[in-house]
XYZ file of C-alpha atoms in Angstrom:
614
model
C 27.745 -40.315 -30.434
C 28.756 -40.198 -26.760
C 25.144 -40.388 -25.612
C 24.791 -41.840 -22.106
C 21.011 -41.785 -21.540
C 17.565 -41.490 -22.998
C 15.729 -38.346 -24.028
C 13.555 -36.776 -21.333
C 11.624 -33.570 -20.686
C 11.259 -31.190 -17.770
C 8.115 -29.104 -17.281
C 7.532 -26.317 -14.778
C 3.861 -25.376 -14.464
C 3.505 -23.747 -11.058
C 4.955 -20.277 -10.541
C 4.185 -19.240 -6.983
C 7.627 -18.622 -5.470
C 8.366 -15.014 -6.404
C 11.984 -13.873 -6.534
C 14.717 -15.724 -4.607
C 17.898 -13.642 -4.581
C 19.681 -14.856 -1.450
C 20.568 -18.469 -2.283
C 22.598 -19.729 -5.243
C 20.351 -19.550 -8.354
C 21.011 -23.255 -8.932
C 19.230 -24.323 -5.753
C 16.249 -22.005 -5.635
C 12.859 -23.708 -6.232
C 11.453 -24.500 -9.653
C 9.152 -21.692 -10.732
C 11.088 -19.052 -8.784
C 12.883 -16.138 -10.426
C 16.494 -15.360 -9.622
C 15.743 -11.798 -10.706
C 12.746 -9.969 -12.142
C 11.332 -6.513 -12.674
C 7.689 -5.570 -13.257
C 6.442 -9.145 -13.202
C 4.326 -10.521 -10.363
C 3.162 -13.983 -9.306
C -0.604 -14.374 -9.308
C -2.637 -17.576 -9.085
C 0.285 -19.820 -9.995
C 1.441 -17.893 -13.050
C 3.819 -15.040 -13.848
C 2.027 -11.882 -15.021
C 3.393 -8.702 -16.573
C 2.469 -5.931 -14.157
C -0.278 -3.431 -14.945
C 0.439 0.078 -16.136
C 0.250 3.563 -14.719
C -1.927 6.597 -15.427
C -2.383 9.984 -13.819
C -5.300 10.675 -11.479
C -6.168 14.249 -12.318
C -3.551 16.640 -13.645
C 0.118 15.749 -13.301
C 2.025 18.092 -11.016
C 5.381 19.800 -11.149
C 8.521 18.537 -9.443
C 8.053 18.395 -5.702
C 7.349 16.234 -2.671
C 4.070 14.645 -1.704
C 3.606 14.093 2.019
C 0.960 11.392 2.245
C -2.231 10.142 0.558
C -5.376 9.065 2.385
C -8.934 7.865 1.896
C -11.698 9.418 3.984
C -15.323 8.304 4.077
C -18.623 10.123 3.914
C -21.536 8.841 5.981
C -22.965 6.971 2.971
C -19.690 5.091 2.450
C -18.461 7.040 -0.572
C -14.814 7.999 -0.382
C -12.843 11.221 -0.502
C -9.180 11.054 -1.504
C -6.748 13.460 0.174
C -3.108 14.110 -0.663
C -0.507 16.492 0.669
C 1.081 18.178 -2.351
C 3.784 20.673 -1.494
C 2.362 22.944 1.227
C -1.271 22.106 0.434
C -3.708 19.414 1.529
C -5.667 18.586 -1.597
C -8.856 16.595 -2.159
C -9.989 14.870 -5.355
C -13.382 16.136 -6.563
C -13.879 13.353 -9.125
C -12.020 15.053 -11.953
C -9.077 16.943 -10.466
C -7.321 17.913 -7.244
C -8.669 20.886 -5.282
C -7.088 22.750 -2.363
C -8.848 22.285 0.996
C -7.438 25.604 2.182
C -5.386 24.077 5.013
C -2.251 26.106 5.783
C 0.790 25.845 8.017
C 2.620 22.829 6.630
C 5.989 23.218 4.918
C 6.474 21.872 1.407
C 8.763 19.053 2.569
C 7.112 17.785 5.749
C 5.043 14.635 6.064
C 1.627 14.595 7.705
C -0.610 11.936 9.216
C -4.279 11.408 8.453
C -6.778 9.643 10.712
C -10.441 8.825 10.112
C -13.104 9.068 12.772
C -16.859 8.456 12.528
C -19.352 9.297 15.260
C -22.949 10.381 15.679
C -21.714 13.822 14.656
C -20.567 12.695 11.201
C -17.573 11.299 9.327
C -14.252 13.114 9.684
C -10.630 13.003 8.609
C -8.079 14.628 10.909
C -4.764 15.913 9.541
C -1.814 16.465 11.842
C 1.903 17.120 11.672
C 4.465 19.503 13.071
C 2.909 22.303 11.022
C -0.672 22.062 12.260
C -3.704 20.115 13.436
C -6.896 20.208 11.348
C -10.341 18.615 11.159
C -11.973 17.873 7.808
C -15.665 17.028 7.561
C -15.653 14.656 4.620
C -19.031 15.896 3.362
C -17.510 19.396 2.893
C -13.722 18.957 2.462
C -13.405 22.505 1.171
C -14.149 23.844 4.690
C -11.353 22.709 7.038
C -11.348 23.563 10.756
C -8.110 24.552 12.450
C -8.323 22.708 15.782
C -4.849 23.406 17.143
C -5.071 24.869 20.640
C -1.895 25.002 22.730
C -3.895 24.576 25.929
C -5.793 21.561 24.639
C -3.663 19.594 22.177
C -0.359 19.287 20.342
C 1.119 19.129 16.873
C 2.505 15.739 15.900
C 1.597 12.420 14.288
C -1.717 10.772 15.125
C -3.896 7.691 14.903
C -7.447 7.293 16.216
C -8.503 4.063 17.904
C -11.526 3.237 20.045
C -12.763 6.811 20.187
C -9.415 8.275 21.277
C -6.510 9.916 19.461
C -2.947 8.710 20.061
C -0.280 11.334 19.307
C 3.516 11.190 19.116
C 6.406 13.054 17.463
C 5.760 16.304 19.301
C 8.367 18.901 18.495
C 9.046 19.336 22.223
C 8.775 15.662 23.235
C 10.022 13.072 20.739
C 9.853 10.174 23.236
C 6.389 10.755 24.682
C 3.081 9.169 23.646
C -0.116 11.125 24.304
C -3.793 10.209 24.419
C -6.893 12.368 24.058
C -10.196 12.175 25.848
C -12.433 9.282 24.825
C -15.253 10.770 22.781
C -18.500 9.906 24.598
C -20.855 10.788 21.693
C -23.542 12.110 24.036
C -24.587 15.318 25.764
C -21.155 15.497 27.383
C -19.797 16.693 24.034
C -22.952 17.436 22.007
C -24.992 20.610 22.483
C -28.570 20.701 21.180
C -30.063 23.903 19.753
C -33.826 24.164 19.129
C -35.933 26.880 17.607
C -33.135 29.064 16.272
C -34.704 31.654 13.987
C -34.492 31.268 10.221
C -34.820 34.707 8.683
C -37.063 35.267 5.676
C -34.092 34.685 3.389
C -32.565 32.066 1.150
C -29.305 31.889 3.097
C -27.763 32.469 6.490
C -25.319 31.198 9.116
C -26.140 29.212 12.237
C -25.364 30.983 15.507
C -23.212 28.255 17.071
C -20.122 29.180 15.056
C -19.856 32.621 16.642
C -19.176 30.918 19.976
C -16.065 29.029 18.837
C -14.050 28.608 15.652
C -13.394 24.896 16.355
C -17.079 23.959 16.497
C -18.995 21.990 13.849
C -22.684 21.139 13.529
C -24.789 18.147 12.478
C -28.358 16.764 12.486
C -29.885 19.921 11.012
C -33.617 20.260 10.477
C -35.322 23.374 9.138
C -39.031 24.082 9.506
C -40.882 26.664 7.390
C -43.393 28.353 9.710
C -46.174 29.215 7.230
C -46.356 25.853 5.464
C -45.049 23.509 8.134
C -42.585 22.065 5.619
C -39.633 20.288 7.244
C -36.221 20.027 5.559
C -34.037 17.257 6.927
C -30.289 16.745 6.787
C -28.806 13.693 5.013
C -25.381 14.252 6.664
C -23.925 14.884 3.199
C -24.592 18.613 3.288
C -28.014 18.429 1.602
C -31.356 19.479 3.110
C -34.490 17.983 1.561
C -38.036 19.187 2.295
C -41.187 17.127 2.386
C -42.927 19.696 0.163
C -40.234 20.144 -2.468
C -37.873 22.718 -1.000
C -34.156 21.994 -0.940
C -31.141 23.452 0.785
C -27.532 22.970 1.791
C -25.596 23.093 5.042
C -21.868 23.554 5.574
C -21.229 21.711 8.851
C -17.916 23.466 9.417
C -19.025 27.083 8.932
C -22.743 26.808 9.706
C -23.614 28.475 6.396
C -26.948 27.304 4.965
C -29.081 27.883 1.899
C -32.745 27.168 1.240
C -34.934 27.534 -1.831
C -37.742 28.692 0.454
C -37.214 32.297 1.491
C -39.995 32.186 4.074
C -39.223 32.520 7.800
C -38.894 29.478 10.014
C -36.885 27.750 12.724
C -33.807 25.529 12.741
C -32.891 22.698 15.102
C -29.403 21.187 15.194
C -26.563 19.912 17.343
C -22.969 21.024 17.533
C -19.722 19.683 18.959
C -16.172 20.896 19.579
C -13.565 18.146 19.216
C -11.176 20.168 21.381
C -13.557 19.987 24.359
C -13.657 16.472 25.835
C -13.320 15.056 22.321
C -10.701 13.394 20.151
C -8.664 16.627 19.911
C -8.639 17.345 23.664
C -5.541 15.992 25.438
C -6.176 17.709 28.759
C -6.539 15.869 32.078
C -7.511 16.593 35.647
C -5.254 16.242 38.651
C -5.656 13.497 39.637
C -6.557 12.127 36.200
C -9.960 10.494 35.775
C -11.023 7.701 33.425
C -11.661 8.815 29.854
C -9.417 11.882 30.044
C -6.134 12.555 28.264
C -2.791 11.058 29.240
C 0.947 11.163 28.567
C 3.486 8.348 28.972
C 7.256 8.736 28.625
C 9.056 6.134 26.510
C 12.562 7.424 27.010
C 14.699 4.255 26.974
C 17.620 4.793 24.582
C 16.670 8.413 24.028
C 15.619 7.812 20.399
C 12.359 9.239 19.112
C 9.111 7.336 18.675
C 8.786 6.906 14.935
C 5.457 5.087 14.613
C 2.664 3.786 16.827
C 0.716 0.732 15.664
C -2.170 -1.243 17.157
C -1.288 -4.880 17.865
C -3.535 -7.923 17.628
C -3.812 -7.805 21.436
C -5.196 -4.259 21.350
C -2.026 -2.779 22.862
C -0.115 0.108 21.296
C 3.385 -0.668 20.019
C 5.720 2.300 19.685
C 8.433 1.542 17.140
C 11.672 3.486 17.421
C 14.964 3.348 15.543
C 16.560 0.759 17.809
C 13.856 -0.450 20.199
C 10.113 -0.625 20.832
C 7.622 -0.030 23.641
C 4.286 -1.634 24.441
C 1.478 0.382 26.060
C -1.587 -1.488 27.317
C -4.515 0.419 28.824
C -7.034 -1.516 30.901
C -10.721 -1.666 30.016
C -11.855 0.920 32.566
C -9.122 3.381 31.465
C -7.703 3.807 34.964
C -4.458 1.816 34.768
C -1.858 1.123 32.118
C 1.279 -0.926 31.497
C 4.017 1.018 29.701
C 7.164 -1.043 29.178
C 10.014 -1.864 26.829
C 8.890 -4.560 24.403
C 12.148 -5.238 22.569
C 15.632 -3.781 22.188
C 16.180 -5.669 18.923
C 13.523 -4.037 16.785
C 13.883 -0.771 14.930
C 12.583 1.166 11.932
C 14.646 2.994 9.286
C 11.855 5.537 8.720
C 8.577 6.410 10.406
C 6.421 5.068 7.563
C 8.127 1.644 7.535
C 5.353 -0.236 9.354
C 1.704 -1.166 8.947
C -1.080 -2.591 11.110
C -2.796 -5.372 9.157
C -5.227 -8.184 9.879
C -2.211 -10.474 10.218
C -0.485 -8.265 12.780
C 2.014 -5.411 12.666
C 4.357 -5.782 9.703
C 7.471 -3.619 9.589
C 11.003 -3.349 8.216
C 13.348 -4.240 11.050
C 16.680 -2.484 10.586
C 18.001 -2.788 14.139
C 20.810 -4.674 12.383
C 21.361 -2.309 9.438
C 23.455 -4.834 7.486
C 20.650 -7.393 7.545
C 17.234 -5.708 7.229
C 14.338 -8.099 7.773
C 10.645 -7.726 7.110
C 9.076 -8.798 10.389
C 5.542 -9.563 11.557
C 4.366 -9.022 15.125
C 1.577 -11.566 15.508
C -0.233 -13.482 18.206
C 1.110 -16.958 18.982
C -1.803 -19.373 18.568
C -0.740 -21.402 21.615
C 0.640 -18.917 24.139
C -1.430 -15.952 22.801
C 1.663 -13.774 23.286
C 2.654 -11.286 20.594
C 5.901 -12.433 19.011
C 8.067 -11.356 16.056
C 8.318 -13.592 12.986
C 10.777 -12.920 10.152
C 9.190 -12.929 6.685
C 10.742 -13.553 3.268
C 14.124 -14.839 4.395
C 14.792 -15.805 0.756
C 14.715 -12.166 -0.379
C 17.591 -9.718 0.072
C 16.146 -6.402 1.270
C 19.703 -5.093 1.643
C 19.757 -4.633 -2.133
C 17.687 -1.501 -1.567
C 18.084 1.833 0.171
C 15.483 1.848 2.964
C 16.117 5.279 4.483
C 12.681 6.530 3.292
C 11.019 3.126 3.276
C 7.219 3.287 3.392
C 4.580 0.556 3.761
C 1.171 0.258 2.119
C -1.352 -2.464 1.353
C -3.116 -3.617 -1.811
C -5.361 -6.678 -1.829
C -3.162 -9.636 -0.907
C 0.094 -7.680 -0.996
C 2.070 -5.580 1.443
C 3.741 -2.762 -0.509
C 7.242 -1.577 0.369
C 8.287 1.732 -1.209
C 12.066 2.081 -1.328
C 15.030 3.071 -3.504
C 17.393 1.183 -5.716
C 20.953 1.741 -4.552
C 22.128 5.230 -5.545
C 18.652 6.635 -6.257
C 17.675 9.922 -4.597
C 13.950 9.172 -4.375
C 11.839 6.065 -3.919
C 11.763 4.324 -7.303
C 10.932 0.733 -6.347
C 7.830 -0.962 -4.963
C 8.207 -4.442 -3.494
C 5.000 -6.490 -3.676
C 5.103 -8.888 -0.733
C 2.513 -11.663 -0.403
C 2.679 -12.934 3.178
C 0.483 -15.998 2.542
C 2.333 -17.207 -0.568
C 5.738 -15.960 0.659
C 6.501 -14.138 -2.596
C 8.263 -10.835 -3.305
C 8.184 -9.069 -6.674
C 10.107 -5.916 -7.595
C 8.254 -3.120 -9.415
C 9.972 -0.104 -10.998
C 7.476 2.662 -10.232
C 8.172 5.802 -8.232
C 6.030 6.380 -5.172
C 5.973 7.496 -1.566
C 2.638 6.353 -0.106
C -0.473 4.569 -1.353
C -4.157 4.010 -0.746
C -6.549 1.418 -2.149
C -10.069 2.416 -3.174
C -12.206 -0.545 -4.286
C -9.860 -2.439 -6.615
C -7.833 0.631 -7.593
C -4.442 1.497 -6.146
C -3.388 5.150 -5.985
C 0.210 6.222 -5.416
C 1.400 9.614 -4.218
C 4.497 10.155 -6.311
C 7.999 10.610 -4.904
C 9.259 12.856 -7.702
C 6.339 15.124 -8.613
C 3.208 16.577 -7.028
C 1.122 13.895 -8.714
C -1.059 10.914 -7.896
C -1.049 7.877 -10.174
C -3.359 4.929 -10.498
C -1.040 1.966 -10.930
C -1.416 -1.688 -11.890
C -4.072 -0.391 -14.292
C -4.159 -0.827 -18.051
C -1.226 -2.044 -20.099
C 1.047 0.960 -20.644
C 3.179 3.187 -18.445
C 1.910 6.703 -19.179
C 1.587 5.753 -22.849
C 4.865 3.848 -23.111
C 5.595 0.101 -23.025
C 6.236 -1.289 -19.546
C 9.936 -2.041 -19.129
C 10.181 -5.513 -17.609
C 12.074 -8.788 -17.471
C 11.847 -12.149 -15.695
C 14.821 -14.519 -15.243
C 14.428 -18.141 -14.253
C 16.663 -20.109 -11.905
C 19.935 -21.588 -13.179
C 18.350 -24.922 -14.037
C 20.381 -28.141 -14.060
C 17.368 -29.949 -15.571
C 17.520 -32.648 -12.899
C 21.069 -33.780 -13.659
C 24.625 -32.554 -13.084
C 25.635 -34.234 -16.345
C 26.162 -32.254 -19.505
C 23.133 -32.188 -21.750
C 21.571 -30.667 -24.846
C 18.002 -29.586 -25.524
C 16.170 -29.282 -28.810
C 13.095 -27.195 -28.010
C 11.607 -24.797 -25.489
C 7.839 -24.726 -25.013
C 5.756 -21.960 -23.404
C 2.082 -21.593 -22.572
C -0.053 -18.713 -21.264
C -2.148 -15.712 -22.352
C -1.090 -12.796 -24.546
C -2.551 -9.660 -26.093
C -2.415 -9.549 -29.929
C -0.306 -6.365 -29.774
C 2.273 -7.785 -27.377
C 5.629 -9.346 -28.307
C 8.010 -10.958 -25.818
C 11.658 -11.685 -26.553
C 13.016 -14.971 -25.171
C 16.684 -15.223 -24.159
C 18.805 -18.146 -23.012
C 21.925 -18.098 -20.853
C 24.091 -21.227 -21.041
C 26.573 -21.805 -18.193
C 26.649 -18.086 -17.282
C 27.947 -17.169 -20.721
C 25.487 -14.279 -21.163
C 21.962 -14.075 -22.526
C 21.369 -14.674 -26.232
C 18.019 -14.140 -27.945
C 16.579 -17.399 -29.280
C 13.062 -16.375 -30.312
C 9.857 -14.480 -29.644
C 6.387 -15.063 -28.272
C 4.114 -12.975 -30.482
C 0.501 -12.080 -29.800
C -0.223 -12.334 -33.537
C 1.526 -15.699 -33.943
C -0.133 -18.674 -35.622
C 0.152 -20.580 -32.344
C -2.284 -18.172 -30.624
C -5.736 -19.724 -30.213
C -8.265 -16.939 -30.702
C -11.014 -19.286 -29.556
C -9.363 -19.435 -26.119
C -10.072 -15.945 -24.854
C -10.189 -14.347 -21.434
C -11.534 -10.903 -20.598
C -8.868 -8.907 -18.746
C -9.949 -5.865 -16.737
C -7.773 -2.791 -16.498
C -7.105 -3.610 -12.807
C -6.300 -7.256 -13.513
C -3.594 -7.539 -10.845
C -6.068 -7.012 -8.000
C -8.209 -9.546 -6.212
C -11.355 -8.891 -8.205
C -12.554 -7.061 -11.289
C -14.974 -4.204 -10.624
C -17.455 -3.188 -13.308
C -16.755 -0.010 -15.227
C -13.079 -0.624 -15.911
C -11.845 -0.974 -19.464
C -11.917 -4.578 -20.631
C -9.590 -6.162 -23.172
C -9.171 -9.737 -24.376
C -6.096 -11.906 -24.028
C -5.762 -15.156 -25.945
C -4.213 -18.487 -25.172
C -0.908 -19.434 -26.750
C 1.084 -22.660 -26.705
C 4.265 -22.436 -28.729
C 7.761 -23.782 -29.039
C 11.145 -22.431 -30.039
C 13.621 -24.725 -31.733
C 16.943 -24.465 -30.009
C 20.319 -26.075 -30.723
C 22.029 -25.561 -27.416
C 25.305 -27.378 -27.568
C 26.383 -29.204 -24.412
C 25.812 -27.409 -21.147
C 25.483 -27.947 -17.425
C 22.917 -25.271 -16.496
C 20.492 -23.026 -18.351
C 18.549 -19.863 -17.496
C 15.676 -18.250 -19.409
C 14.761 -14.578 -19.654
C 11.532 -12.975 -20.885
C 11.525 -9.329 -22.035
C 8.239 -7.774 -23.277
C 8.657 -5.164 -26.011
C 5.067 -4.195 -26.870
C 2.011 -2.871 -25.087
C -0.502 -5.438 -23.907
C -1.216 -8.225 -21.458
C 1.184 -11.160 -21.087
C 1.567 -14.106 -18.743
C 3.014 -17.604 -18.750
C 2.032 -20.638 -16.722
C 4.156 -23.391 -18.261
C 7.758 -23.830 -19.382
C 8.926 -27.122 -20.898
C 12.497 -28.076 -21.757
C 11.725 -30.552 -24.522
C 13.941 -33.436 -25.656
C 16.757 -33.160 -23.140
C 19.652 -35.329 -24.281
C 22.058 -36.273 -21.434
C 25.772 -36.812 -21.940
C 28.796 -37.687 -19.797
C 29.349 -36.170 -16.375
C 32.104 -33.766 -17.386
C 32.285 -30.102 -16.429
C 31.425 -27.531 -19.115
C 34.095 -26.913 -21.695
C 34.540 -23.261 -20.687
C 35.558 -24.363 -17.159
C 38.013 -27.123 -18.092
C 41.732 -26.714 -17.461
C 43.533 -26.171 -20.744
C 46.630 -28.249 -21.445
C 49.828 -26.286 -22.071
């Protein structure tokens, strides 16, 4: 035997590196994948991604234009989604039309939440319209577009003011609304309005303006003195047992008492000195609307984000602006921030607690995920490149969209040649990991521990990373390890492979080995019903197991610990790569790989690479 050393083992038991696809697979870190699909790193292990199921009825082929989460005053949420021409809301069982009109089937819209003393609202704006939704009554939208007061475009609301950009007539201008004062400047109080001896009626304020809405309703029954008070959720409750309802948008009310009485309430109009009023005096006064040109380069403002310094960063295709407004709202600094920053698409950025994260494609041949964050020493906002080990150029980013889920930034994009977004990149900024997920999607929203995706192929919303099947089918996935030299350039053999982790009894995972880039060959299986599974070592897995925490009410299943080995007669080799391919439905992870009984030989190159004598 030409043995030159003693037997040894190599164990990898920390998998927190994600996918490294820039460097040579021989030199990437232990525990990293050279390629993977539908696996994610979580808590030092590699986990098969969760499944996908429809939220409400699945839709026909078409384009969604954004999904959003609004809030009622008690903190409960209302999901909105643009499906085709309609803005829909989820009523707990299916999607219902809000009745908003004006948007084309292919255009995107922006949503923005705003809460004040007048209630909790979601505003919807795009080139096709500008609307106000009172989240307590989403079926009663208010059309607030007024050519003399506001514009159609994209919006965000910050510090009681709306920022607007992407006007059809001004692609390089950024606009601001009045600052909502939340007092008698914008609120009108009505007392003693007559309640007819009837079980229903409409408050008088609405006749004075279609863009008005009411709040803080109280109803007093004259004969009994009973008072019905408003819970800001559209319900009136009396202190003597009567009940009623109020539609804040229309003013329509009902009451179980048909006796006469009086009604007190307040009303506002967001288009009058509110968050939908962009007018200003001449000269402008503090708190009024504004407009700033950001014309350098002539390219349109694609997205406006709020930086950690409180300034507004306008991201364009090839440059960016910074707008800082002073505390008394009388002066501002509007200047070029960078000529080396640009977005491929208007959704390709996100304001997070770490700063503004975005896909920088100012150099289109080398796209970089970048973070605008505050320098801890200088306190200046500076760009930092993230995930330099991951090749974002593998993907088509022309409709790239960003979202957030627990610890991950989500990047929706396309595999090369795809017509619609069919990949989600899970990017963990803290752990510096990227994982590739093969689900279609355009935008996302997180609600508690659930992640909802507005689809890129159909008028549907899916809950993803939930359960263990993809719409009833097994999840198609694989994970490939680095090209491992096993700590020596010398040729070597191995006798066994050992694996440890958790598995569902119904799951089976095929294990493949690639020797010296000769192609993968199946060498065995990890079976959930194998004799090496310890059914005394059990862990409850929630249906949203990928997220940060498990919320009660989700389906729970058990996964069991396994520790197994595959006998393997390798022949001599220089490098080895492993591949895992699940074939069943059920949970699977691994947290340890051991190359057992490595037998080193002479330092020759592999036989397949040697020069043949003639």
